[in-house]
Short mmCIF file of C-alpha atoms in Angstrom, two decimals:
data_model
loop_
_atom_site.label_atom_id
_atom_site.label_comp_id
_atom_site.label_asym_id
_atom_site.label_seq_id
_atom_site.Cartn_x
_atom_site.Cartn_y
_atom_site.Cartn_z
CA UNK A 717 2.59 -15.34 -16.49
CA UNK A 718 -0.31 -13.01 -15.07
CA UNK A 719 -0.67 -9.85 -17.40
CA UNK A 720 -3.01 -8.61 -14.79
CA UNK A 721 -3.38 -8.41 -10.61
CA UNK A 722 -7.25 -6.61 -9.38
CA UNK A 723 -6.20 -6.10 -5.57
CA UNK A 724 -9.76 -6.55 -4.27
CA UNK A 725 -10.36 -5.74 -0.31
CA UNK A 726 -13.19 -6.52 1.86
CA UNK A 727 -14.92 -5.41 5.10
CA UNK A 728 -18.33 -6.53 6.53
CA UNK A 729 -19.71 -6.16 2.56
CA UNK A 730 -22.00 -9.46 2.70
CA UNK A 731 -24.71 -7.34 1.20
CA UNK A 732 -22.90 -6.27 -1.82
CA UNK A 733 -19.77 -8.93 -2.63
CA UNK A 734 -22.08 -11.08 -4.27
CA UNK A 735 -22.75 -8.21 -7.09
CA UNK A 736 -18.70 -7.38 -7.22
CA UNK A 737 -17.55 -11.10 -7.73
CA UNK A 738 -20.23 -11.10 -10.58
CA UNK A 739 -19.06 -8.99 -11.87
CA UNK A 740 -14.94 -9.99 -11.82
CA UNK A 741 -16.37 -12.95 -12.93
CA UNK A 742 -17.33 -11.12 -15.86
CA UNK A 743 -13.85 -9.76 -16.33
CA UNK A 744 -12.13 -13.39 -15.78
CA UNK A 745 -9.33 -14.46 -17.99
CA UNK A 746 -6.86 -16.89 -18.09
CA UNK A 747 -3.90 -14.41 -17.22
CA UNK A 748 -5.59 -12.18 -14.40
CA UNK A 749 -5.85 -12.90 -11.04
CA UNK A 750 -8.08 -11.51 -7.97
CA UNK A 751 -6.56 -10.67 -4.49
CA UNK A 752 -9.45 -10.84 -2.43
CA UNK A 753 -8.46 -9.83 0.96
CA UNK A 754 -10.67 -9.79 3.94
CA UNK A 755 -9.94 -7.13 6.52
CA UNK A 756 -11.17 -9.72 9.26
CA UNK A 757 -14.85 -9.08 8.75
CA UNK A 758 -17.51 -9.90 11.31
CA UNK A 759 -20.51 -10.59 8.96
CA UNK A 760 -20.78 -13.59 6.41
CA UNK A 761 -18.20 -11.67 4.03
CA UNK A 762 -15.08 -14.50 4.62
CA UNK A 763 -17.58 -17.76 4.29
CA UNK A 764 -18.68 -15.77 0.89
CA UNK A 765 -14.96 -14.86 -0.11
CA UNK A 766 -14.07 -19.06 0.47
CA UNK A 767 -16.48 -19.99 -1.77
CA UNK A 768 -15.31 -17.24 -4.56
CA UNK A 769 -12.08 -18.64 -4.32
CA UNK A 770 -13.37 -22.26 -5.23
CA UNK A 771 -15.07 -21.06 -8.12
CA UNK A 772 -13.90 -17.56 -9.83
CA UNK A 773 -11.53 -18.12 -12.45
CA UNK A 774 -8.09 -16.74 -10.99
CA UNK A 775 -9.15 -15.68 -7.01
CA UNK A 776 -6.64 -16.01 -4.35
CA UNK A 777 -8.30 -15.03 -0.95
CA UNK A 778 -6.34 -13.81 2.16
CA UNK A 779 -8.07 -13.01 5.57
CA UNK A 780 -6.59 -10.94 7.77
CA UNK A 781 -6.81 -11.99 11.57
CA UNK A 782 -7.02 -8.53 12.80
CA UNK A 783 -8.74 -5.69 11.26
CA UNK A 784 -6.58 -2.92 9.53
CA UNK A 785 -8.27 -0.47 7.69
CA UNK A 786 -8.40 -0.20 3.31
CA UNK A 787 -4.98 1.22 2.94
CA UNK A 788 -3.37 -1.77 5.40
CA UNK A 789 -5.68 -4.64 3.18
CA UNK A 790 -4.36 -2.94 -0.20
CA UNK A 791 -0.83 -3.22 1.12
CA UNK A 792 -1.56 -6.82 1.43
CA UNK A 793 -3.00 -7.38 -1.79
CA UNK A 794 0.01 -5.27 -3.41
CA UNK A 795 2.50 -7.85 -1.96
CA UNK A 796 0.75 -10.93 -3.30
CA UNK A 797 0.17 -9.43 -6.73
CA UNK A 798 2.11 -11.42 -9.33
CA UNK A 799 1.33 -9.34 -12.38
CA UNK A 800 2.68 -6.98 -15.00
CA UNK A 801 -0.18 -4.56 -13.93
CA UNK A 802 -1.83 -3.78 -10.75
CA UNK A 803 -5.26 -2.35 -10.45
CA UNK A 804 -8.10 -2.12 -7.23
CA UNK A 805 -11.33 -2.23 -6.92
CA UNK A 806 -13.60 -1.78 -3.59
CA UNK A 807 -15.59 -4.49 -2.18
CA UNK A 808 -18.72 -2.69 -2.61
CA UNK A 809 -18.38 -1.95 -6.11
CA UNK A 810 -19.00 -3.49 -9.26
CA UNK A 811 -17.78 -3.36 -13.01
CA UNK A 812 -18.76 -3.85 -16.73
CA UNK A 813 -18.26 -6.65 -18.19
CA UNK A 814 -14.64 -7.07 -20.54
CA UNK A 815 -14.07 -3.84 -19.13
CA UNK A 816 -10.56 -4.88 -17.38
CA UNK A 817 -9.46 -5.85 -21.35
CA UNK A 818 -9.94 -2.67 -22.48
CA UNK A 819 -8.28 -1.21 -19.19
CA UNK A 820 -5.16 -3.10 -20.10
CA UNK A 821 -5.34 -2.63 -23.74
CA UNK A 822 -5.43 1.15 -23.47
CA UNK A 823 -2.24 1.00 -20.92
CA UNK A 824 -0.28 -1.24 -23.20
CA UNK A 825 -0.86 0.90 -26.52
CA UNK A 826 0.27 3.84 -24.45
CA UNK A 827 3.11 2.16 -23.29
CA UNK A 828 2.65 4.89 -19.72
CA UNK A 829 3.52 4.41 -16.10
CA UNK A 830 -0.24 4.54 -15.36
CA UNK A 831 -3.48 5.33 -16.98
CA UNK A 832 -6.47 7.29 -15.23
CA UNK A 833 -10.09 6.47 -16.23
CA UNK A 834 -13.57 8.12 -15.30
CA UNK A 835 -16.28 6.26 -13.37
CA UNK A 836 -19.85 6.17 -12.64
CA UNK A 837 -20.78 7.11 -9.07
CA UNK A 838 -24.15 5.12 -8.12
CA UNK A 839 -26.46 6.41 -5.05
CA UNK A 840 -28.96 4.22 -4.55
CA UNK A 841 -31.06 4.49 -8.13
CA UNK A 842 -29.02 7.53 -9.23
CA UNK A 843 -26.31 7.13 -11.49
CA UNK A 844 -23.43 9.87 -12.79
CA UNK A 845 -20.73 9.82 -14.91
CA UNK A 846 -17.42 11.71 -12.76
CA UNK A 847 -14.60 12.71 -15.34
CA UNK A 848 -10.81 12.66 -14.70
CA UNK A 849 -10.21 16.49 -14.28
CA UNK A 850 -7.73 16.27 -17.28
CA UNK A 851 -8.86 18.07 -20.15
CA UNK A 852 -6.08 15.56 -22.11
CA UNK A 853 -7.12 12.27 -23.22
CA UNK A 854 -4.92 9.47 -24.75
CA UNK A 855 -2.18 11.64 -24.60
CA UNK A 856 1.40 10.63 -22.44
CA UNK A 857 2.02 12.97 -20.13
CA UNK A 858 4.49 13.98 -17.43
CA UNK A 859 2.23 13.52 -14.15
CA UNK A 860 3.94 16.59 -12.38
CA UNK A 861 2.15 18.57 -15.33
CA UNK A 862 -1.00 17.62 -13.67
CA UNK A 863 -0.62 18.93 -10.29
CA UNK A 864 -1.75 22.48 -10.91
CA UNK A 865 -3.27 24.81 -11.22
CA UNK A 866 -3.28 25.34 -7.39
CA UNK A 867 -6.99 26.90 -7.80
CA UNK A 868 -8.79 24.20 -9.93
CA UNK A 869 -9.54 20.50 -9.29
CA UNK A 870 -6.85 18.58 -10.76
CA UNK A 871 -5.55 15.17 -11.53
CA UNK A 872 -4.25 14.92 -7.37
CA UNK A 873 -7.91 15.81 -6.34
CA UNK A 874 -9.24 12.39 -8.53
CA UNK A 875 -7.70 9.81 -5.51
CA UNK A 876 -9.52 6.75 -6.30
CA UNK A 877 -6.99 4.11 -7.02
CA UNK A 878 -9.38 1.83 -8.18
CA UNK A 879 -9.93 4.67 -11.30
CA UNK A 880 -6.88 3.18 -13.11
CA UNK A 881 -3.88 0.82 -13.68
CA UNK A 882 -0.52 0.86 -12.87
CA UNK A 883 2.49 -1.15 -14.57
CA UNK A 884 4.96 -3.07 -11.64
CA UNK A 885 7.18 -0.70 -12.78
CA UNK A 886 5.78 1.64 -9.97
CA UNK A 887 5.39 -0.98 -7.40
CA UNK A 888 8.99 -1.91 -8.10
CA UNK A 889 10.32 1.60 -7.08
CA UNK A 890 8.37 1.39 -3.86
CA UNK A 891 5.41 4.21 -5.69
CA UNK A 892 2.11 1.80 -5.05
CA UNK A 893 2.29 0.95 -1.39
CA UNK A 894 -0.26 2.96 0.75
CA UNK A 895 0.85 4.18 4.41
CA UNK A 896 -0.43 1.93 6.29
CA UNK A 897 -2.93 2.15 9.46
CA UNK A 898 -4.44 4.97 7.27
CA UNK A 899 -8.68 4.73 7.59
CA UNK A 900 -9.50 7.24 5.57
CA UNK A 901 -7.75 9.97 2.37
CA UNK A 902 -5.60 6.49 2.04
CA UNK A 903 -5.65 8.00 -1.77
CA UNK A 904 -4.48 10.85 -1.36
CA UNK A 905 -0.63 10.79 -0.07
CA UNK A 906 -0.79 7.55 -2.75
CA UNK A 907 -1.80 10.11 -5.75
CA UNK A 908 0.28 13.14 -4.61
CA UNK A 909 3.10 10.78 -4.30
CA UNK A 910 2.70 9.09 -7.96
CA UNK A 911 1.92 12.29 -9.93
CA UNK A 912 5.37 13.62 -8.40
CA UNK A 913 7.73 10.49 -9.13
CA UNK A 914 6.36 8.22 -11.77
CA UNK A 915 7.43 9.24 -15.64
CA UNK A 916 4.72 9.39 -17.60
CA UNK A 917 0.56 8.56 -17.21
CA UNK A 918 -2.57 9.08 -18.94
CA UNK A 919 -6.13 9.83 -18.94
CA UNK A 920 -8.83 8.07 -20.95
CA UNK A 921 -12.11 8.06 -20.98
CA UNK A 922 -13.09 4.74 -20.07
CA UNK A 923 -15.80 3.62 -18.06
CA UNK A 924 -16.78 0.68 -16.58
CA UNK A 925 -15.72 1.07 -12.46
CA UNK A 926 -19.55 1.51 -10.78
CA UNK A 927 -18.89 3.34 -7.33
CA UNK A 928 -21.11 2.78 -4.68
CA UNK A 929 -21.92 5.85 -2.54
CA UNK A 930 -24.24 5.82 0.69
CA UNK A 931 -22.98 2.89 1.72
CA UNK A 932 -23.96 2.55 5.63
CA UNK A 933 -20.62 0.83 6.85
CA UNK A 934 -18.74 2.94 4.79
CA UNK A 935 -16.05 5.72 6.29
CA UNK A 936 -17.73 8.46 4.40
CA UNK A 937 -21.15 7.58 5.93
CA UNK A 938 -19.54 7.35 9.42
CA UNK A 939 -18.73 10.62 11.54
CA UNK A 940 -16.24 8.72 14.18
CA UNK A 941 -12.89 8.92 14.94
CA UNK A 942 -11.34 7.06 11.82
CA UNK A 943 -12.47 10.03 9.90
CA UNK A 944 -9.91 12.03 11.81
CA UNK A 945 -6.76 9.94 9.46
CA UNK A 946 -7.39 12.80 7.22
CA UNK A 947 -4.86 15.12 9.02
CA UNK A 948 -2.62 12.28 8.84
CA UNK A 949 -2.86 11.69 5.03
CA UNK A 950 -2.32 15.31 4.55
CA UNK A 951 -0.11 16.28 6.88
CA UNK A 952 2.05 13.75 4.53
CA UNK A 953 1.27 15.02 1.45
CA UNK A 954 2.51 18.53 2.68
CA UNK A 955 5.53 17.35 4.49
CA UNK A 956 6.17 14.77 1.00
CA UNK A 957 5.85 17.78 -1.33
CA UNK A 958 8.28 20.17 1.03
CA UNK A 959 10.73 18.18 0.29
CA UNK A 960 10.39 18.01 -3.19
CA UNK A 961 12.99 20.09 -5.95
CA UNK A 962 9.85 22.10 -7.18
CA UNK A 963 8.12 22.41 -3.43
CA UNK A 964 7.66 25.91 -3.93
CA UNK A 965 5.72 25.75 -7.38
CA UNK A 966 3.96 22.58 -6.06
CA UNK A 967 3.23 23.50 -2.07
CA UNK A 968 0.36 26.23 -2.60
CA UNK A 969 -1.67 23.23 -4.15
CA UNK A 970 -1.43 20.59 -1.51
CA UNK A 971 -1.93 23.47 1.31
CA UNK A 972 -4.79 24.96 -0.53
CA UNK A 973 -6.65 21.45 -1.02
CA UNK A 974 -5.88 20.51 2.96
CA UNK A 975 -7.53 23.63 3.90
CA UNK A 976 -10.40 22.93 1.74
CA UNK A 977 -10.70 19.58 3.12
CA UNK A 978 -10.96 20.87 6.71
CA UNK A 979 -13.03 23.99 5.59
CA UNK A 980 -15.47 20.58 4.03
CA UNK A 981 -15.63 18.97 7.52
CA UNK A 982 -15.78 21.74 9.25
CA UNK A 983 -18.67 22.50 7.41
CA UNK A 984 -20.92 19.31 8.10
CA UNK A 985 -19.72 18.76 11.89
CA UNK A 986 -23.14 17.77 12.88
CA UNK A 987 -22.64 14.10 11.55
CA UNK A 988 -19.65 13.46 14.13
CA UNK A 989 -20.18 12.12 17.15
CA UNK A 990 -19.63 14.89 19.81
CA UNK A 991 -16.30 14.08 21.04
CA UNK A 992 -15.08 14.00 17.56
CA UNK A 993 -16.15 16.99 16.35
CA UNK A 994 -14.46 18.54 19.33
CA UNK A 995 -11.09 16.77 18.57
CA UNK A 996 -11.56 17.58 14.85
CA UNK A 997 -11.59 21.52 16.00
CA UNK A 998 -8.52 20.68 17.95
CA UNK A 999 -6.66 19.13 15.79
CA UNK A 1000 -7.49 21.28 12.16
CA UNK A 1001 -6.34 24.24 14.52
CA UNK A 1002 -3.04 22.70 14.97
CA UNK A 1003 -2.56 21.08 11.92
CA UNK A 1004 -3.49 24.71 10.23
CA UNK A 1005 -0.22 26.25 12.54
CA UNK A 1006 2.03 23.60 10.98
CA UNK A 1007 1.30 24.54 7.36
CA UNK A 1008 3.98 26.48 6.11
CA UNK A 1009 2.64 29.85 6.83
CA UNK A 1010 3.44 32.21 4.00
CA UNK A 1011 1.43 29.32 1.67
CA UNK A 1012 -1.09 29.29 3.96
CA UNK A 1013 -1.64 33.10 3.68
CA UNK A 1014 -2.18 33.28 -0.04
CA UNK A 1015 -4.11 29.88 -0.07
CA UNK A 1016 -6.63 31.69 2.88
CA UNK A 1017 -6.43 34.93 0.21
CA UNK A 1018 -7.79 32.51 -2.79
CA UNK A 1019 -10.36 30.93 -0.75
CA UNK A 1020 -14.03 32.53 -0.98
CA UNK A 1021 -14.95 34.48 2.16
CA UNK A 1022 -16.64 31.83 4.10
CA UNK A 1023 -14.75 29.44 4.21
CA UNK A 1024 -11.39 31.58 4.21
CA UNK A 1025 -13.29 33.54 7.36
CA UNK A 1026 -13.88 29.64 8.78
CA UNK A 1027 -10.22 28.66 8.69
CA UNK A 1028 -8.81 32.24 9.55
CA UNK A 1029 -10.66 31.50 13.37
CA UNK A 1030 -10.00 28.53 13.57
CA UNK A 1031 -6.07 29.62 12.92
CA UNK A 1032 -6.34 32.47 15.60
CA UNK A 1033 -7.75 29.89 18.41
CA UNK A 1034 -5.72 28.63 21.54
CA UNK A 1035 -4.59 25.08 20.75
CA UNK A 1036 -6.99 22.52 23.32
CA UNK A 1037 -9.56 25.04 23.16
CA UNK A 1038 -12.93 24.70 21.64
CA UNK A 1039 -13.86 26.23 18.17
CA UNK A 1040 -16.51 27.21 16.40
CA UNK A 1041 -17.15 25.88 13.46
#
């Protein structure tokens, strides 16, 4: 039986996929396996994921024929996984050795839905330790708990699924999928979604996940149109939570954090491409008018004044015209 599944995917990463099957080499055992998925890359990532699958311990590789985007390769991953837990990592990144044991041990002596972890974030030389913003560790908790405050970062604002595990459970009531097509803030409908409806999670402070940032083929580095998903993934989130029993406790959060998250690009448009940054305008304007409106009001009133005085034009502008940023 496989105790454990890593759902691993790849995209033009022949630079750093040596380093990350290193180190899941270093995390081998008998009962975990590797989903390696290739996202139909164009560099020598699939020759180097065909000879990983020869000779790490437990690899299964699976090459997509068209390219999809992270949350589409998960998705694929998710439906080969044959274990009692599911975890991710990103094709660029690496880990400490053993450290997927002591992952699973610390979800089994819980006995939770899922467990949260810290990681170190790595830019170029520099390395930092980011925390789960939980102040509870190793205790069970009810995820909804960890939602709020609508003000402070919270456990919904941590998104990165490869900072955990998850038991099948989850997968089993349809609660790990991601929506697929989604290029970018794939995490974030995903997190919103599992701190509503799973039981019980939580947070310990683990590391051993090393997260490259500054990567030059990654989304975050890029300023072009797959950027734009982020509406998408939040428009979702807000729509998700609406619906929700407790949508008016939990709503001021998710609008608050979608604001900041335009108020953020907003804020660096320079690094689009021109056309983009013009449809990003267009589009945060809109978006901003669907918000429920009355949440939207008191989440401008919390903001500081720039960026409240940032969204508040951007609100008040004709939809198609151009805004300032």
């Amino acid at each position: 039986m496989v105790k454990l599944s890593v759902i691993v995917p790849f995209y033009n990463v022949q630079q750093y996929a040596p380093d990350t099957l290193k180190s899941l080499r270093a995390n081998a055992r008998a009962d975990f396996e590797f989903i390696l998925v290739d996202d139909c890359s164009r560099d020598e990532t699939p020759d180097i994921l065909a000879r990983a699958e020869r000779e790490l311990p437990g690899a299964v590789y699976v090459r997509h024929e068209k390219n999809g985007g992270l949350a589409t390769a998960r998705n694929t991953g998710i439906d080969a996984a044959r274990g009692e837990y599911l975890t991710f990592l990103d094709g660029d990144d690496w880990l400490a050795p053993g450290y997927y044991e002591q992952l699973l041990a610390s979800i089994e002596d819980l006995g939770c839905d899922f467990v949260r972890t810290d990681h170190v974030q790595c830019t170029a030389r520099a390395r930092s330790i980011h925390r789960v913003p939980n102040g509870r560790r190793g205790v069970v908790m009810n995820p909804r708990d960890a939602i709020l405050p609508a003000d402070r970062s919270t456990s919904v604002d941590y998104a990165y699924a490869w900072a955990g595990i998850y038991h099948r459970r989850l997968l089993d009531r349809g609660l790990l999928h991601f929506t697929d097509g989604l290029r970018t803030a794939e995490d974030r409908p995903w997190i919103w979604k599992l701190h509503r409806e799973a039981e019980s999670f939580a947070t310990v402070g683990l590391l051993g996940v090393f997260y490259r940032r500054g990567v030059a083929s990654s989304l975050t580095q890029i300023g072009d149109v797959r950027q734009l998903d982020f509406i998408r993934a939040f428009d979702q989130v807000v729509a998700e939570t609406a619906e929700d029993p407790e949508a008016e406790r939990l709503l001021p959060k998710a609008v608050r954090t979608y604001c900041a998250i335009i108020s953020h690009h907003l804020g660096s448009i320079e690094r689009f491409e021109p056309a983009v940054a013009r449809k990003l305008k267009s589009m945060s304007a809109v978006a901003l008018r669907r918000m429920p409106q009355d949440v939207l009001d008191d989440a401008l009133d919390s903001m500081d004044v720039q960026r409240a005085g940032r969204l508040r034009r951007l609100r008040r502008r004709p939809t198609g015209a151009g805004v300032a940023a």
